[in-house]
Amino acid sequence: MQLKMNDCTIISTHCRREFMLAELKKENGNQLYKVKKYQQALPFYTEAIELCPESPAYYGNRSACYMMLHQYKEALDDARKAIQLDPKFVKGYIRVVKCCLALGDIAAANNAISTVKELDPNNTTILPEVKKIEVIRRFEEEANKAYAKEDFRKVVYCMDRLLEQSPCKRYKLRRAECLALLGRYQEAQEVANDILHVDIQNAEAIYVRGMCLYYQDHVDQAFQHFQRVLRLFPDHEKTKEIYKKAKNLKLKKEEGNEAFKAGRVQAAYTLYTEALQIDPHNLSTNAKLYFNRATVSSKLGRLNEAIADCSAALELDSTYLKALLRRAKCYMDLGEYEDAVRDYESACKMDKSRENKRLLQEAKLTLKKSKRKDYYKILGIDRNASTDEIKKAYRKRALVHHPDRHANASDGEKKEQERKFKEVGEAYGILSDPKKRARYDNGQDLEDMDGMGANVDPTTVFQAFFGDQYAFGNGGFTFQFG
């Protein structure tokens, strides 16, 4: 069918009207764009495109608007449509470059740069993007090497540098993953949540959130996240790996707990040890495993091992009160009272409970006692020794160490025996007096008790004890040994 002249005129007039209306829409959008009202400008560009869908300029305008709204995927689609309509549209290629950089597609950005250079060899507006690509390549390479070495702090640093060049989700999520591996769960979750807010099906963001839950020992919630990722992407390797570790770790820990409850202590120790090999990045669970193994070692009497495991738990979680109290108790049992006091002081700072305060006071008292002379040891008797046993011990030791018995010894030996004779006198002077002995047993300072410690005259004690059994000779006492 052939069109008549008046029909062509009508069509031409209709097209001109649509074009003029489209230009008006574009101008309205431009005015809003200039005052940074990008969201309001967007519908005008869309209306212009609907009126004239073959105009590359309108797609270019809307692409620029999407870019200002950080909607780079939509911006890239419009930029590509623009250069499809006009393969020589240089501004369109430049927008493709910028969008590809924002989306982390460096290869596509490079291809677009090559086209710009072909179309406009003297174009300098593309130079900043060329430099960005150089920086991106360098830090991507460094990040990959650091990740392989598990140097996650270096990876975070590289991602920060990359994000200065490109707001790519991939960089944000790699950074979030490494933050989680460094134990900075809140920061990692914030990144993942921000991405899921605009992209609810983003598998990498769901994976990162699952990591954070798993590493904070919220295992069941973590499992739900891992399962969700695998429903979206069944071949997501990192999720498959961590999900397997998480299930094995949970099972092995539960087996260890059951063995301990059943009294199979050595089996529990072995199971906790095996569990600790599964995932070194799970700081929270591993801290609990170290504590559980320390409890087992303590029960087996292996106190030094228990202390080492408590220290390992505290290294992973410095706020782990149970591990701190367990280590303090082990220090007490080993007689390492200063270390015990230090741990109990730390425990009281975490939890000022009455029980923790009591344990601290007991440790301080025991430490004070440990630094005094042990008068029971000096006399060679038990702490529950009777009065008669104290007297017998004193008689024996005093006669052994009396200076007159060592009159012919060397000067050094004389001084040593005099020191021991004095200590024996001190010990008897305190332990033979019920009141002084009670105060000594309660840890009271010797200086606070009259007639104690250094104030005791061993010769006076000796004379009071032995009376006239021994007479003075020219060199002192004359001993009548049987």
mmCIF file of C-alpha atoms in Angstrom, residues 154-407:
data_model
loop_
_atom_site.group_PDB
_atom_site.id
_atom_site.type_symbol
_atom_site.label_atom_id
_atom_site.label_comp_id
_atom_site.label_asym_id
_atom_site.label_seq_id
_atom_site.Cartn_x
_atom_site.Cartn_y
_atom_site.Cartn_z
ATOM 1 C CA LYS A 154 46.671 -6.548 54.101
ATOM 2 C CA VAL A 155 43.629 -7.571 52.055
ATOM 3 C CA VAL A 156 41.452 -5.062 53.936
ATOM 4 C CA TYR A 157 44.039 -2.373 53.243
ATOM 5 C CA CYS A 158 44.061 -3.252 49.530
ATOM 6 C CA MET A 159 40.265 -3.253 49.377
ATOM 7 C CA ASP A 160 40.205 0.210 50.955
ATOM 8 C CA ARG A 161 42.559 1.446 48.246
ATOM 9 C CA LEU A 162 40.458 -0.220 45.545
ATOM 10 C CA LEU A 163 37.248 1.297 46.885
ATOM 11 C CA GLU A 164 38.851 4.715 46.542
ATOM 12 C CA GLN A 165 38.962 3.980 42.809
ATOM 13 C CA SER A 166 35.732 2.005 42.417
ATOM 14 C CA PRO A 167 32.632 1.485 44.611
ATOM 15 C CA CYS A 168 32.461 -2.123 43.433
ATOM 16 C CA LYS A 169 30.320 -4.531 45.499
ATOM 17 C CA ARG A 170 32.898 -7.235 44.938
ATOM 18 C CA TYR A 171 35.554 -5.157 46.719
ATOM 19 C CA LYS A 172 33.144 -4.299 49.534
ATOM 20 C CA LEU A 173 32.277 -7.937 50.081
ATOM 21 C CA ARG A 174 35.897 -9.129 49.899
ATOM 22 C CA ARG A 175 36.683 -6.524 52.526
ATOM 23 C CA ALA A 176 33.723 -7.679 54.652
ATOM 24 C CA GLU A 177 34.820 -11.317 54.386
ATOM 25 C CA CYS A 178 38.308 -10.445 55.633
ATOM 26 C CA LEU A 179 36.897 -8.288 58.435
ATOM 27 C CA ALA A 180 34.925 -11.346 59.568
ATOM 28 C CA LEU A 181 38.071 -13.484 59.439
ATOM 29 C CA LEU A 182 39.792 -10.844 61.606
ATOM 30 C CA GLY A 183 36.986 -11.021 64.173
ATOM 31 C CA ARG A 184 35.553 -7.594 63.281
ATOM 32 C CA TYR A 185 32.060 -8.993 62.930
ATOM 33 C CA GLN A 186 30.030 -5.821 63.408
ATOM 34 C CA GLU A 187 31.835 -4.026 60.594
ATOM 35 C CA ALA A 188 31.494 -7.041 58.305
ATOM 36 C CA GLN A 189 27.785 -7.399 59.015
ATOM 37 C CA GLU A 190 27.151 -3.713 58.348
ATOM 38 C CA VAL A 191 28.683 -4.023 54.871
ATOM 39 C CA ALA A 192 26.680 -7.172 54.102
ATOM 40 C CA ASN A 193 23.441 -5.653 55.405
ATOM 41 C CA ASP A 194 23.894 -2.494 53.318
ATOM 42 C CA ILE A 195 24.253 -4.592 50.163
ATOM 43 C CA LEU A 196 21.330 -6.883 51.030
ATOM 44 C CA HIS A 197 19.164 -3.826 51.593
ATOM 45 C CA VAL A 198 19.318 -3.100 47.853
ATOM 46 C CA ASP A 199 20.086 -6.622 46.598
ATOM 47 C CA ILE A 200 18.307 -9.166 48.787
ATOM 48 C CA GLN A 201 19.518 -12.153 46.760
ATOM 49 C CA ASN A 202 23.214 -11.242 46.828
ATOM 50 C CA ALA A 203 24.809 -14.595 47.622
ATOM 51 C CA GLU A 204 28.181 -13.140 48.704
ATOM 52 C CA ALA A 205 26.504 -10.825 51.209
ATOM 53 C CA ILE A 206 24.426 -13.716 52.610
ATOM 54 C CA TYR A 207 27.631 -15.780 52.853
ATOM 55 C CA VAL A 208 29.405 -13.008 54.801
ATOM 56 C CA ARG A 209 26.471 -12.685 57.188
ATOM 57 C CA GLY A 210 26.518 -16.450 57.698
ATOM 58 C CA MET A 211 30.261 -16.291 58.435
ATOM 59 C CA CYS A 212 29.716 -13.666 61.122
ATOM 60 C CA LEU A 213 26.962 -15.712 62.770
ATOM 61 C CA TYR A 214 29.082 -18.870 62.664
ATOM 62 C CA TYR A 215 32.150 -17.175 64.111
ATOM 63 C CA GLN A 216 30.024 -15.718 66.915
ATOM 64 C CA ASP A 217 28.755 -19.225 67.746
ATOM 65 C CA HIS A 218 25.197 -18.651 66.443
ATOM 66 C CA VAL A 219 25.468 -21.940 64.589
ATOM 67 C CA ASP A 220 21.843 -22.660 63.720
ATOM 68 C CA GLN A 221 21.334 -19.186 62.231
ATOM 69 C CA ALA A 222 24.590 -19.550 60.323
ATOM 70 C CA PHE A 223 23.410 -22.871 58.881
ATOM 71 C CA GLN A 224 20.255 -21.174 57.571
ATOM 72 C CA HIS A 225 22.355 -18.570 55.756
ATOM 73 C CA PHE A 226 24.692 -21.164 54.241
ATOM 74 C CA GLN A 227 21.732 -23.238 53.063
ATOM 75 C CA ARG A 228 20.185 -20.149 51.487
ATOM 76 C CA VAL A 229 23.381 -19.404 49.547
ATOM 77 C CA LEU A 230 23.564 -22.977 48.276
ATOM 78 C CA ARG A 231 19.955 -22.834 47.118
ATOM 79 C CA LEU A 232 20.826 -19.754 45.075
ATOM 80 C CA PHE A 233 24.232 -21.025 43.906
ATOM 81 C CA PRO A 234 24.736 -24.762 44.558
ATOM 82 C CA ASP A 235 28.396 -24.530 43.478
ATOM 83 C CA HIS A 236 29.390 -21.681 45.805
ATOM 84 C CA GLU A 237 32.708 -23.211 46.920
ATOM 85 C CA LYS A 238 33.424 -21.010 49.938
ATOM 86 C CA THR A 239 29.985 -21.662 51.383
ATOM 87 C CA LYS A 240 30.279 -25.417 50.832
ATOM 88 C CA GLU A 241 33.654 -25.413 52.602
ATOM 89 C CA ILE A 242 32.617 -23.351 55.618
ATOM 90 C CA TYR A 243 29.294 -25.183 55.974
ATOM 91 C CA LYS A 244 31.136 -28.512 56.106
ATOM 92 C CA LYS A 245 33.561 -27.171 58.731
ATOM 93 C CA ALA A 246 30.718 -25.732 60.789
ATOM 94 C CA LYS A 247 28.829 -29.048 60.874
ATOM 95 C CA ASN A 248 31.985 -31.025 61.767
ATOM 96 C CA LEU A 249 32.951 -28.558 64.486
ATOM 97 C CA LYS A 250 29.506 -28.628 66.072
ATOM 98 C CA LEU A 251 29.425 -32.440 66.024
ATOM 99 C CA LYS A 252 32.929 -32.894 67.460
ATOM 100 C CA LYS A 253 32.312 -30.376 70.254
ATOM 101 C CA GLU A 254 29.046 -32.078 71.212
ATOM 102 C CA GLU A 255 30.765 -35.482 71.245
ATOM 103 C CA GLY A 256 33.434 -34.078 73.578
ATOM 104 C CA ASN A 257 30.789 -32.665 75.922
ATOM 105 C CA GLU A 258 28.927 -35.993 76.027
ATOM 106 C CA ALA A 259 32.130 -37.899 76.775
ATOM 107 C CA PHE A 260 32.983 -35.525 79.632
ATOM 108 C CA LYS A 261 29.491 -35.832 81.143
ATOM 109 C CA ALA A 262 29.766 -39.609 80.939
ATOM 110 C CA GLY A 263 33.054 -39.539 82.851
ATOM 111 C CA ARG A 264 35.162 -40.559 79.844
ATOM 112 C CA VAL A 265 37.626 -37.787 80.559
ATOM 113 C CA GLN A 266 40.521 -38.900 78.341
ATOM 114 C CA ALA A 267 38.139 -39.435 75.426
ATOM 115 C CA ALA A 268 36.770 -35.920 75.954
ATOM 116 C CA TYR A 269 40.314 -34.540 75.897
ATOM 117 C CA THR A 270 40.978 -36.261 72.553
ATOM 118 C CA LEU A 271 37.701 -35.050 71.032
ATOM 119 C CA TYR A 272 38.296 -31.435 72.081
ATOM 120 C CA THR A 273 41.807 -31.651 70.617
ATOM 121 C CA GLU A 274 40.416 -32.924 67.316
ATOM 122 C CA ALA A 275 37.781 -30.181 67.276
ATOM 123 C CA LEU A 276 40.472 -27.522 67.682
ATOM 124 C CA GLN A 277 42.040 -28.648 64.396
ATOM 125 C CA ILE A 278 38.891 -28.071 62.321
ATOM 126 C CA ASP A 279 38.701 -24.289 61.904
ATOM 127 C CA PRO A 280 41.381 -21.984 63.336
ATOM 128 C CA HIS A 281 39.362 -18.938 62.246
ATOM 129 C CA ASN A 282 36.460 -19.672 64.604
ATOM 130 C CA LEU A 283 37.820 -17.765 67.580
ATOM 131 C CA SER A 284 34.687 -17.942 69.727
ATOM 132 C CA THR A 285 34.168 -21.707 69.506
ATOM 133 C CA ASN A 286 37.881 -22.440 69.789
ATOM 134 C CA ALA A 287 38.087 -20.356 72.967
ATOM 135 C CA LYS A 288 35.360 -22.560 74.458
ATOM 136 C CA LEU A 289 37.115 -25.699 73.274
ATOM 137 C CA TYR A 290 40.363 -24.609 74.926
ATOM 138 C CA PHE A 291 38.463 -23.941 78.146
ATOM 139 C CA ASN A 292 36.728 -27.319 77.976
ATOM 140 C CA ARG A 293 40.052 -29.056 77.436
ATOM 141 C CA ALA A 294 41.542 -27.077 80.332
ATOM 142 C CA THR A 295 38.714 -28.367 82.533
ATOM 143 C CA VAL A 296 39.572 -31.921 81.495
ATOM 144 C CA SER A 297 43.302 -31.390 82.136
ATOM 145 C CA SER A 298 42.532 -29.947 85.554
ATOM 146 C CA LYS A 299 40.433 -32.988 86.389
ATOM 147 C CA LEU A 300 43.334 -35.208 85.280
ATOM 148 C CA GLY A 301 45.730 -33.259 87.512
ATOM 149 C CA ARG A 302 47.655 -31.821 84.570
ATOM 150 C CA LEU A 303 47.567 -28.288 85.899
ATOM 151 C CA ASN A 304 50.251 -26.771 83.669
ATOM 152 C CA GLU A 305 48.381 -27.999 80.596
ATOM 153 C CA ALA A 306 45.170 -26.544 81.999
ATOM 154 C CA ILE A 307 46.875 -23.181 82.501
ATOM 155 C CA ALA A 308 48.215 -23.222 78.936
ATOM 156 C CA ASP A 309 44.753 -23.945 77.528
ATOM 157 C CA CYS A 310 43.129 -21.232 79.656
ATOM 158 C CA SER A 311 45.743 -18.797 78.373
ATOM 159 C CA ALA A 312 44.968 -19.868 74.797
ATOM 160 C CA ALA A 313 41.253 -19.302 75.424
ATOM 161 C CA LEU A 314 41.931 -15.836 76.838
ATOM 162 C CA GLU A 315 44.159 -15.038 73.885
ATOM 163 C CA LEU A 316 41.146 -15.645 71.645
ATOM 164 C CA ASP A 317 38.638 -13.994 73.989
ATOM 165 C CA SER A 318 40.084 -11.640 76.592
ATOM 166 C CA THR A 319 36.661 -11.323 78.308
ATOM 167 C CA TYR A 320 36.324 -15.069 78.970
ATOM 168 C CA LEU A 321 35.685 -14.977 82.737
ATOM 169 C CA LYS A 322 35.396 -18.749 83.212
ATOM 170 C CA ALA A 323 38.818 -19.300 81.654
ATOM 171 C CA LEU A 324 40.325 -16.603 83.867
ATOM 172 C CA LEU A 325 38.869 -18.137 87.039
ATOM 173 C CA ARG A 326 39.933 -21.640 86.017
ATOM 174 C CA ARG A 327 43.511 -20.463 85.414
ATOM 175 C CA ALA A 328 43.559 -18.650 88.752
ATOM 176 C CA LYS A 329 42.441 -21.822 90.538
ATOM 177 C CA CYS A 330 45.195 -23.818 88.803
ATOM 178 C CA TYR A 331 47.765 -21.229 89.846
ATOM 179 C CA MET A 332 46.563 -21.555 93.450
ATOM 180 C CA ASP A 333 46.854 -25.340 93.325
ATOM 181 C CA LEU A 334 50.417 -25.022 91.988
ATOM 182 C CA GLY A 335 51.385 -22.519 94.670
ATOM 183 C CA GLU A 336 51.894 -19.727 92.123
ATOM 184 C CA TYR A 337 50.005 -17.247 94.255
ATOM 185 C CA GLU A 338 51.131 -13.992 92.650
ATOM 186 C CA ASP A 339 49.792 -15.174 89.281
ATOM 187 C CA ALA A 340 46.582 -16.301 90.964
ATOM 188 C CA VAL A 341 46.092 -12.898 92.615
ATOM 189 C CA ARG A 342 46.644 -11.150 89.290
ATOM 190 C CA ASP A 343 43.990 -13.308 87.614
ATOM 191 C CA TYR A 344 41.489 -12.865 90.435
ATOM 192 C CA GLU A 345 42.011 -9.099 90.281
ATOM 193 C CA SER A 346 41.233 -9.189 86.555
ATOM 194 C CA ALA A 347 38.175 -11.335 87.257
ATOM 195 C CA CYS A 348 36.882 -8.820 89.803
ATOM 196 C CA LYS A 349 37.201 -6.045 87.231
ATOM 197 C CA MET A 350 35.003 -8.077 84.870
ATOM 198 C CA ASP A 351 32.536 -9.227 87.521
ATOM 199 C CA LYS A 352 32.455 -7.677 90.991
ATOM 200 C CA SER A 353 30.456 -10.560 92.463
ATOM 201 C CA ARG A 354 30.758 -11.482 96.138
ATOM 202 C CA GLU A 355 32.251 -14.860 95.228
ATOM 203 C CA ASN A 356 34.985 -13.349 93.053
ATOM 204 C CA LYS A 357 35.866 -10.862 95.794
ATOM 205 C CA ARG A 358 36.082 -13.724 98.292
ATOM 206 C CA LEU A 359 38.410 -15.690 96.016
ATOM 207 C CA LEU A 360 40.630 -12.637 95.564
ATOM 208 C CA GLN A 361 40.894 -12.061 99.326
ATOM 209 C CA GLU A 362 41.749 -15.728 99.911
ATOM 210 C CA ALA A 363 44.431 -15.596 97.227
ATOM 211 C CA LYS A 364 45.934 -12.422 98.711
ATOM 212 C CA LEU A 365 45.972 -13.972 102.170
ATOM 213 C CA THR A 366 47.600 -17.149 100.875
ATOM 214 C CA LEU A 367 50.187 -15.078 99.022
ATOM 215 C CA LYS A 368 50.961 -13.133 102.190
ATOM 216 C CA LYS A 369 51.353 -16.375 104.122
ATOM 217 C CA SER A 370 53.639 -17.816 101.468
ATOM 218 C CA LYS A 371 56.041 -14.919 101.830
ATOM 219 C CA ARG A 372 56.446 -15.403 105.582
ATOM 220 C CA LYS A 373 58.697 -17.912 107.273
ATOM 221 C CA ASP A 374 57.012 -21.295 107.489
ATOM 222 C CA TYR A 375 57.437 -22.081 111.157
ATOM 223 C CA TYR A 376 55.826 -25.480 110.800
ATOM 224 C CA LYS A 377 58.402 -26.383 108.174
ATOM 225 C CA ILE A 378 61.242 -25.011 110.294
ATOM 226 C CA LEU A 379 60.243 -27.337 113.153
ATOM 227 C CA GLY A 380 59.481 -30.165 110.738
ATOM 228 C CA ILE A 381 55.905 -30.642 111.905
ATOM 229 C CA ASP A 382 52.421 -30.749 110.424
ATOM 230 C CA ARG A 383 50.129 -27.702 110.645
ATOM 231 C CA ASN A 384 47.817 -29.702 112.911
ATOM 232 C CA ALA A 385 50.627 -30.644 115.310
ATOM 233 C CA SER A 386 49.754 -30.860 119.007
ATOM 234 C CA THR A 387 51.468 -28.916 121.794
ATOM 235 C CA ASP A 388 53.540 -31.957 122.774
ATOM 236 C CA GLU A 389 54.619 -32.486 119.157
ATOM 237 C CA ILE A 390 55.712 -28.839 118.948
ATOM 238 C CA LYS A 391 57.779 -29.233 122.143
ATOM 239 C CA LYS A 392 59.438 -32.428 120.942
ATOM 240 C CA ALA A 393 60.282 -30.848 117.615
ATOM 241 C CA TYR A 394 61.745 -27.772 119.265
ATOM 242 C CA ARG A 395 63.850 -29.832 121.670
ATOM 243 C CA LYS A 396 65.298 -31.834 118.810
ATOM 244 C CA ARG A 397 65.996 -28.873 116.493
ATOM 245 C CA ALA A 398 67.297 -26.522 119.161
ATOM 246 C CA LEU A 399 69.883 -29.045 120.303
ATOM 247 C CA VAL A 400 70.951 -29.711 116.723
ATOM 248 C CA HIS A 401 71.505 -26.037 115.855
ATOM 249 C CA HIS A 402 72.685 -24.511 119.165
ATOM 250 C CA PRO A 403 75.862 -22.456 118.462
ATOM 251 C CA ASP A 404 77.872 -24.118 121.265
ATOM 252 C CA ARG A 405 77.529 -27.420 119.488
ATOM 253 C CA HIS A 406 79.310 -25.883 116.483
ATOM 254 C CA ALA A 407 82.047 -23.991 118.349
#
